[in-house]
Amino acid sequence: MHPGMERVLLSKDEIEDRVKELARAISEDYQGKELLLVGILKGAAVFLADLMRHMSIDVRIDFMAVSSYGASSKSTGVVRILKDLEQSIEGRHVLVVEDIVDTGLTLNYLLEILRARDPASVRICALLDKPSRREIEVPVDYKGFAIPDEFVVGYGLDFNEKYRHLPDIYVLKKEVYQG
Ligand code: PRP
């Protein structure tokens, strides 16, 4: 196992099986419609890349990058848009793809922004969900795994920008992130 890791939380095989199930469910639900997958950088990049390859309908992709304004605005959930969509979503079906929902503040704010642009629909697909951390309710329409409140890395998720490339999802050793 990679040094610094406490244990494997989700193996790449478990992740792959679940991603296939999610792709199948999404493909069925959007049959006959045109779907735009919106990946939220950077964590969701790996998940989106795998998800789209298992989908049986035509999808298009775009990305947004957001950053929280910092500790003071964390409670409001206001995020700064670092990179916006390259296309209009008016009248289109949008599925936001996230790696993890924690407090829910980021997604809640993003949903507000996207809904204001008059899409035909907006739904959320998140690989991981930490329900015990939720501060504001957000509708997660497609959920991969509910996980405990532990520091997880790999499969797109980072600690100080490291470990995103690992194929499995790990619980990080406490001494790594507590210094
Ligand atoms: C993570 C994740 C969500 C957000 C969830 O992004 O991808 O966007 O945090 O947290 P919340 O539910 O408490 O708002 P992060 O800021 O770590 O950026 P990254 O995807 O570039 O790693």
PDB file of C-alpha atoms and ligand atoms in Angstrom:
ATOM      1  CA  MET A   1       0.000   0.000   0.000  1.00  0.00           C
ATOM      2  CA  HIS A   2       1.085   3.578  -0.644  1.00  0.00           C
ATOM      3  CA  PRO A   3       2.957   4.980   2.395  1.00  0.00           C
ATOM      4  CA  GLY A   4       0.861   7.521   4.224  1.00  0.00           C
ATOM      5  CA  MET A   5      -2.304   5.516   3.754  1.00  0.00           C
ATOM      6  CA  GLU A   6      -4.167   4.015   6.702  1.00  0.00           C
ATOM      7  CA  ARG A   7      -6.278   1.589   4.670  1.00  0.00           C
ATOM      8  CA  VAL A   8      -8.117   1.110   1.403  1.00  0.00           C
ATOM      9  CA  LEU A   9     -11.658   2.424   1.779  1.00  0.00           C
ATOM     10  CA  LEU A  10     -12.848   1.571  -1.726  1.00  0.00           C
ATOM     11  CA  SER A  11     -10.851  -0.570  -4.136  1.00  0.00           C
ATOM     12  CA  LYS A  12     -10.635   0.266  -7.813  1.00  0.00           C
ATOM     13  CA  ASP A  13     -12.779  -2.785  -8.601  1.00  0.00           C
ATOM     14  CA  GLU A  14     -15.516  -1.684  -6.194  1.00  0.00           C
ATOM     15  CA  ILE A  15     -15.379   1.803  -7.666  1.00  0.00           C
ATOM     16  CA  GLU A  16     -15.544   0.499 -11.213  1.00  0.00           C
ATOM     17  CA  ASP A  17     -18.589  -1.681 -10.456  1.00  0.00           C
ATOM     18  CA  ARG A  18     -20.440   1.229  -8.857  1.00  0.00           C
ATOM     19  CA  VAL A  19     -19.491   3.672 -11.618  1.00  0.00           C
ATOM     20  CA  LYS A  20     -20.911   1.219 -14.182  1.00  0.00           C
ATOM     21  CA  GLU A  21     -24.178   0.993 -12.203  1.00  0.00           C
ATOM     22  CA  LEU A  22     -24.448   4.764 -12.003  1.00  0.00           C
ATOM     23  CA  ALA A  23     -23.736   5.114 -15.738  1.00  0.00           C
ATOM     24  CA  ARG A  24     -26.431   2.558 -16.504  1.00  0.00           C
ATOM     25  CA  ALA A  25     -29.026   4.323 -14.314  1.00  0.00           C
ATOM     26  CA  ILE A  26     -28.203   7.731 -15.796  1.00  0.00           C
ATOM     27  CA  SER A  27     -28.314   6.359 -19.351  1.00  0.00           C
ATOM     28  CA  GLU A  28     -31.777   4.894 -18.719  1.00  0.00           C
ATOM     29  CA  ASP A  29     -33.121   8.066 -17.145  1.00  0.00           C
ATOM     30  CA  TYR A  30     -31.888  10.321 -19.964  1.00  0.00           C
ATOM     31  CA  GLN A  31     -32.735   7.989 -22.841  1.00  0.00           C
ATOM     32  CA  GLY A  32     -33.713  10.064 -25.878  1.00  0.00           C
ATOM     33  CA  LYS A  33     -32.445  13.286 -24.334  1.00  0.00           C
ATOM     34  CA  GLU A  34     -29.250  15.198 -24.832  1.00  0.00           C
ATOM     35  CA  LEU A  35     -27.235  15.365 -21.624  1.00  0.00           C
ATOM     36  CA  LEU A  36     -24.472  17.730 -20.605  1.00  0.00           C
ATOM     37  CA  LEU A  37     -22.153  16.428 -17.896  1.00  0.00           C
ATOM     38  CA  VAL A  38     -20.621  19.269 -15.900  1.00  0.00           C
ATOM     39  CA  GLY A  39     -17.533  18.155 -13.996  1.00  0.00           C
ATOM     40  CA  ILE A  40     -16.372  20.250 -11.064  1.00  0.00           C
ATOM     41  CA  LEU A  41     -12.589  20.529 -11.174  1.00  0.00           C
ATOM     42  CA  LYS A  42     -10.379  19.154 -10.106  1.00  0.00           C
ATOM     43  CA  GLY A  43     -11.606  16.297  -7.934  1.00  0.00           C
ATOM     44  CA  ALA A  44     -14.297  15.073 -10.320  1.00  0.00           C
ATOM     45  CA  ALA A  45     -12.023  14.716 -13.354  1.00  0.00           C
ATOM     46  CA  VAL A  46     -11.224  11.024 -12.825  1.00  0.00           C
ATOM     47  CA  PHE A  47     -14.807  10.069 -11.958  1.00  0.00           C
ATOM     48  CA  LEU A  48     -16.269  11.934 -14.925  1.00  0.00           C
ATOM     49  CA  ALA A  49     -13.774  10.340 -17.305  1.00  0.00           C
ATOM     50  CA  ASP A  50     -14.765   6.849 -16.161  1.00  0.00           C
ATOM     51  CA  LEU A  51     -18.490   7.571 -15.869  1.00  0.00           C
ATOM     52  CA  MET A  52     -18.848   8.891 -19.412  1.00  0.00           C
ATOM     53  CA  ARG A  53     -17.107   5.856 -20.896  1.00  0.00           C
ATOM     54  CA  HIS A  54     -19.744   3.551 -19.440  1.00  0.00           C
ATOM     55  CA  MET A  55     -22.717   5.575 -20.665  1.00  0.00           C
ATOM     56  CA  SER A  56     -24.831   4.286 -23.526  1.00  0.00           C
ATOM     57  CA  ILE A  57     -26.379   7.640 -24.522  1.00  0.00           C
ATOM     58  CA  ASP A  58     -24.820  10.638 -26.233  1.00  0.00           C
ATOM     59  CA  VAL A  59     -23.308  13.015 -23.722  1.00  0.00           C
ATOM     60  CA  ARG A  60     -21.363  16.208 -23.968  1.00  0.00           C
ATOM     61  CA  ILE A  61     -19.031  17.452 -21.276  1.00  0.00           C
ATOM     62  CA  ASP A  62     -17.949  20.744 -19.828  1.00  0.00           C
ATOM     63  CA  PHE A  63     -16.161  21.781 -16.656  1.00  0.00           C
ATOM     64  CA  MET A  64     -16.346  24.388 -13.948  1.00  0.00           C
ATOM     65  CA  ALA A  65     -13.709  25.235 -11.387  1.00  0.00           C
ATOM     66  CA  VAL A  66     -14.704  26.927  -8.161  1.00  0.00           C
ATOM     67  CA  SER A  67     -12.900  28.007  -5.078  1.00  0.00           C
ATOM     68  CA  SER A  68     -14.288  28.889  -1.705  1.00  0.00           C
ATOM     69  CA  TYR A  69     -13.643  32.493  -0.668  1.00  0.00           C
ATOM     70  CA  GLY A  70     -11.934  31.217   2.468  1.00  0.00           C
ATOM     71  CA  ALA A  71     -12.792  30.472   6.057  1.00  0.00           C
ATOM     72  CA  SER A  72     -14.879  33.587   6.610  1.00  0.00           C
ATOM     73  CA  SER A  73     -17.311  32.783   3.824  1.00  0.00           C
ATOM     74  CA  LYS A  74     -17.370  29.028   4.381  1.00  0.00           C
ATOM     75  CA  SER A  75     -20.591  29.321   6.332  1.00  0.00           C
ATOM     76  CA  THR A  76     -22.321  31.141   3.486  1.00  0.00           C
ATOM     77  CA  GLY A  77     -21.092  28.672   0.907  1.00  0.00           C
ATOM     78  CA  VAL A  78     -20.346  31.449  -1.544  1.00  0.00           C
ATOM     79  CA  VAL A  79     -17.828  30.204  -4.052  1.00  0.00           C
ATOM     80  CA  ARG A  80     -15.752  32.058  -6.588  1.00  0.00           C
ATOM     81  CA  ILE A  81     -15.963  30.804 -10.161  1.00  0.00           C
ATOM     82  CA  LEU A  82     -12.415  30.242 -11.409  1.00  0.00           C
ATOM     83  CA  LYS A  83     -13.520  28.675 -14.665  1.00  0.00           C
ATOM     84  CA  ASP A  84     -17.012  28.884 -16.067  1.00  0.00           C
ATOM     85  CA  LEU A  85     -18.830  26.726 -18.615  1.00  0.00           C
ATOM     86  CA  GLU A  86     -17.960  27.333 -22.242  1.00  0.00           C
ATOM     87  CA  GLN A  87     -21.539  27.000 -23.415  1.00  0.00           C
ATOM     88  CA  SER A  88     -25.050  28.113 -22.608  1.00  0.00           C
ATOM     89  CA  ILE A  89     -27.155  25.611 -20.656  1.00  0.00           C
ATOM     90  CA  GLU A  90     -30.482  27.289 -21.358  1.00  0.00           C
ATOM     91  CA  GLY A  91     -33.073  24.625 -22.148  1.00  0.00           C
ATOM     92  CA  ARG A  92     -30.570  21.797 -21.710  1.00  0.00           C
ATOM     93  CA  HIS A  93     -30.401  18.833 -19.368  1.00  0.00           C
ATOM     94  CA  VAL A  94     -27.455  19.215 -17.004  1.00  0.00           C
ATOM     95  CA  LEU A  95     -25.911  16.663 -14.674  1.00  0.00           C
ATOM     96  CA  VAL A  96     -23.359  18.066 -12.251  1.00  0.00           C
ATOM     97  CA  VAL A  97     -20.620  15.532 -11.545  1.00  0.00           C
ATOM     98  CA  GLU A  98     -18.795  15.821  -8.227  1.00  0.00           C
ATOM     99  CA  ASP A  99     -16.278  13.628  -6.467  1.00  0.00           C
ATOM    100  CA  ILE A 100     -17.568  14.297  -2.948  1.00  0.00           C
ATOM    101  CA  VAL A 101     -20.327  16.101  -1.087  1.00  0.00           C
ATOM    102  CA  ASP A 102     -19.244  17.178   2.346  1.00  0.00           C
ATOM    103  CA  THR A 103     -21.062  20.151   3.938  1.00  0.00           C
ATOM    104  CA  GLY A 104     -23.069  20.569   0.737  1.00  0.00           C
ATOM    105  CA  LEU A 105     -22.288  24.286   0.596  1.00  0.00           C
ATOM    106  CA  THR A 106     -20.368  24.182  -2.693  1.00  0.00           C
ATOM    107  CA  LEU A 107     -23.076  22.271  -4.525  1.00  0.00           C
ATOM    108  CA  ASN A 108     -25.875  24.300  -3.013  1.00  0.00           C
ATOM    109  CA  TYR A 109     -24.320  27.483  -4.332  1.00  0.00           C
ATOM    110  CA  LEU A 110     -23.473  25.944  -7.698  1.00  0.00           C
ATOM    111  CA  LEU A 111     -27.049  24.745  -8.112  1.00  0.00           C
ATOM    112  CA  GLU A 112     -28.287  28.281  -7.537  1.00  0.00           C
ATOM    113  CA  ILE A 113     -25.933  29.605 -10.200  1.00  0.00           C
ATOM    114  CA  LEU A 114     -26.878  26.928 -12.721  1.00  0.00           C
ATOM    115  CA  ARG A 115     -30.636  27.118 -12.126  1.00  0.00           C
ATOM    116  CA  ALA A 116     -30.527  30.856 -12.776  1.00  0.00           C
ATOM    117  CA  ARG A 117     -29.388  30.038 -16.314  1.00  0.00           C
ATOM    118  CA  ASP A 118     -32.723  28.332 -17.140  1.00  0.00           C
ATOM    119  CA  PRO A 119     -31.643  24.783 -17.969  1.00  0.00           C
ATOM    120  CA  ALA A 120     -34.341  22.190 -18.772  1.00  0.00           C
ATOM    121  CA  SER A 121     -33.157  20.294 -15.680  1.00  0.00           C
ATOM    122  CA  VAL A 122     -30.244  20.119 -13.257  1.00  0.00           C
ATOM    123  CA  ARG A 123     -29.378  17.025 -11.268  1.00  0.00           C
ATOM    124  CA  ILE A 124     -26.383  15.952  -9.211  1.00  0.00           C
ATOM    125  CA  CYS A 125     -24.203  12.878  -9.416  1.00  0.00           C
ATOM    126  CA  ALA A 126     -21.613  12.478  -6.651  1.00  0.00           C
ATOM    127  CA  LEU A 127     -19.302   9.521  -6.207  1.00  0.00           C
ATOM    128  CA  LEU A 128     -18.903  10.010  -2.456  1.00  0.00           C
ATOM    129  CA  ASP A 129     -21.168  11.419   0.194  1.00  0.00           C
ATOM    130  CA  LYS A 130     -20.286  12.234   3.807  1.00  0.00           C
ATOM    131  CA  PRO A 131     -23.801  12.602   5.236  1.00  0.00           C
ATOM    132  CA  SER A 132     -22.577  13.259   8.796  1.00  0.00           C
ATOM    133  CA  ARG A 133     -20.894  16.483   7.604  1.00  0.00           C
ATOM    134  CA  ARG A 134     -23.891  17.997   5.863  1.00  0.00           C
ATOM    135  CA  GLU A 135     -24.738  21.607   6.780  1.00  0.00           C
ATOM    136  CA  ILE A 136     -27.230  22.258   4.035  1.00  0.00           C
ATOM    137  CA  GLU A 137     -29.450  19.758   2.284  1.00  0.00           C
ATOM    138  CA  VAL A 138     -28.654  19.181  -1.373  1.00  0.00           C
ATOM    139  CA  PRO A 139     -30.453  16.686  -3.576  1.00  0.00           C
ATOM    140  CA  VAL A 140     -27.910  14.064  -4.644  1.00  0.00           C
ATOM    141  CA  ASP A 141     -29.787  12.251  -7.397  1.00  0.00           C
ATOM    142  CA  TYR A 142     -27.065   9.707  -8.191  1.00  0.00           C
ATOM    143  CA  LYS A 143     -24.808   8.685  -5.326  1.00  0.00           C
ATOM    144  CA  GLY A 144     -21.883   6.260  -5.466  1.00  0.00           C
ATOM    145  CA  PHE A 145     -21.078   5.575  -1.824  1.00  0.00           C
ATOM    146  CA  ALA A 146     -21.960   7.042   1.560  1.00  0.00           C
ATOM    147  CA  ILE A 147     -18.747   7.127   3.583  1.00  0.00           C
ATOM    148  CA  PRO A 148     -17.760   7.932   7.182  1.00  0.00           C
ATOM    149  CA  ASP A 149     -16.161  11.258   8.108  1.00  0.00           C
ATOM    150  CA  GLU A 150     -12.548  10.348   7.370  1.00  0.00           C
ATOM    151  CA  PHE A 151      -9.898  12.036   5.239  1.00  0.00           C
ATOM    152  CA  VAL A 152     -10.037  10.243   1.905  1.00  0.00           C
ATOM    153  CA  VAL A 153      -7.707  10.545  -1.077  1.00  0.00           C
ATOM    154  CA  GLY A 154      -7.206   8.895  -4.451  1.00  0.00           C
ATOM    155  CA  TYR A 155      -9.361   8.547  -7.577  1.00  0.00           C
ATOM    156  CA  GLY A 156      -9.268  12.319  -8.050  1.00  0.00           C
ATOM    157  CA  LEU A 157      -9.321  13.320  -4.380  1.00  0.00           C
ATOM    158  CA  ASP A 158      -6.276  15.061  -2.979  1.00  0.00           C
ATOM    159  CA  PHE A 159      -4.398  16.161   0.078  1.00  0.00           C
ATOM    160  CA  ASN A 160      -2.448  19.334  -0.790  1.00  0.00           C
ATOM    161  CA  GLU A 161      -2.839  18.382  -4.481  1.00  0.00           C
ATOM    162  CA  LYS A 162      -1.218  14.966  -3.928  1.00  0.00           C
ATOM    163  CA  TYR A 163      -2.635  11.459  -4.421  1.00  0.00           C
ATOM    164  CA  ARG A 164      -5.250  12.306  -7.064  1.00  0.00           C
ATOM    165  CA  HIS A 165      -3.707   9.734  -9.422  1.00  0.00           C
ATOM    166  CA  LEU A 166      -4.124   6.707  -7.123  1.00  0.00           C
ATOM    167  CA  PRO A 167      -6.647   4.232  -8.597  1.00  0.00           C
ATOM    168  CA  ASP A 168      -8.141   3.207  -5.215  1.00  0.00           C
ATOM    169  CA  ILE A 169      -9.673   5.447  -2.551  1.00  0.00           C
ATOM    170  CA  TYR A 170      -7.756   5.435   0.730  1.00  0.00           C
ATOM    171  CA  VAL A 171      -8.160   6.751   4.240  1.00  0.00           C
ATOM    172  CA  LEU A 172      -5.139   8.995   4.829  1.00  0.00           C
ATOM    173  CA  LYS A 173      -3.070   8.444   7.978  1.00  0.00           C
ATOM    174  CA  LYS A 174      -3.810  11.094  10.586  1.00  0.00           C
ATOM    175  CA  GLU A 175      -0.130  11.995  10.998  1.00  0.00           C
ATOM    176  CA  VAL A 176       0.019  12.954   7.306  1.00  0.00           C
ATOM    177  CA  TYR A 177      -2.666  15.633   7.482  1.00  0.00           C
ATOM    178  CA  GLN A 178      -2.137  16.643  11.114  1.00  0.00           C
ATOM    179  CA  GLY A 179       1.573  17.181  10.480  1.00  0.00           C
TER     180      GLY A 179
HETATM  181  C1  PRP B   1     -14.229  19.388  -2.836  1.00  0.00           C
HETATM  182  C2  PRP B   1     -15.288  18.664  -3.663  1.00  0.00           C
HETATM  183  C3  PRP B   1     -16.431  19.619  -3.656  1.00  0.00           C
HETATM  184  C4  PRP B   1     -16.315  20.288  -2.306  1.00  0.00           C
HETATM  185  C5  PRP B   1     -17.262  19.620  -1.383  1.00  0.00           C
HETATM  186  O1  PRP B   1     -13.509  20.242  -3.660  1.00  0.00           O
HETATM  187  O2  PRP B   1     -14.837  18.392  -4.967  1.00  0.00           O
HETATM  188  O3  PRP B   1     -16.346  20.565  -4.691  1.00  0.00           O
HETATM  189  O4  PRP B   1     -14.977  20.112  -1.856  1.00  0.00           O
HETATM  190  O5  PRP B   1     -17.246  20.263  -0.128  1.00  0.00           O
HETATM  191  P1  PRP B   1     -18.543  20.891   0.531  1.00  0.00           P
HETATM  192  O6  PRP B   1     -19.686  19.940   0.326  1.00  0.00           O
HETATM  193  O7  PRP B   1     -18.162  21.012   1.986  1.00  0.00           O
HETATM  194  O8  PRP B   1     -18.797  22.222  -0.089  1.00  0.00           O
HETATM  195  P2  PRP B   1     -12.126  20.910  -3.235  1.00  0.00           P
HETATM  196  O9  PRP B   1     -12.406  22.285  -2.711  1.00  0.00           O
HETATM  197  O10 PRP B   1     -11.374  19.985  -2.354  1.00  0.00           O
HETATM  198  O11 PRP B   1     -11.397  21.098  -4.645  1.00  0.00           O
HETATM  199  P3  PRP B   1     -10.787  19.992  -5.645  1.00  0.00           P
HETATM  200  O12 PRP B   1     -11.959  19.260  -6.260  1.00  0.00           O
HETATM  201  O13 PRP B   1     -10.042  20.795  -6.670  1.00  0.00           O
HETATM  202  O14 PRP B   1      -9.898  19.074  -4.855  1.00  0.00           O
END
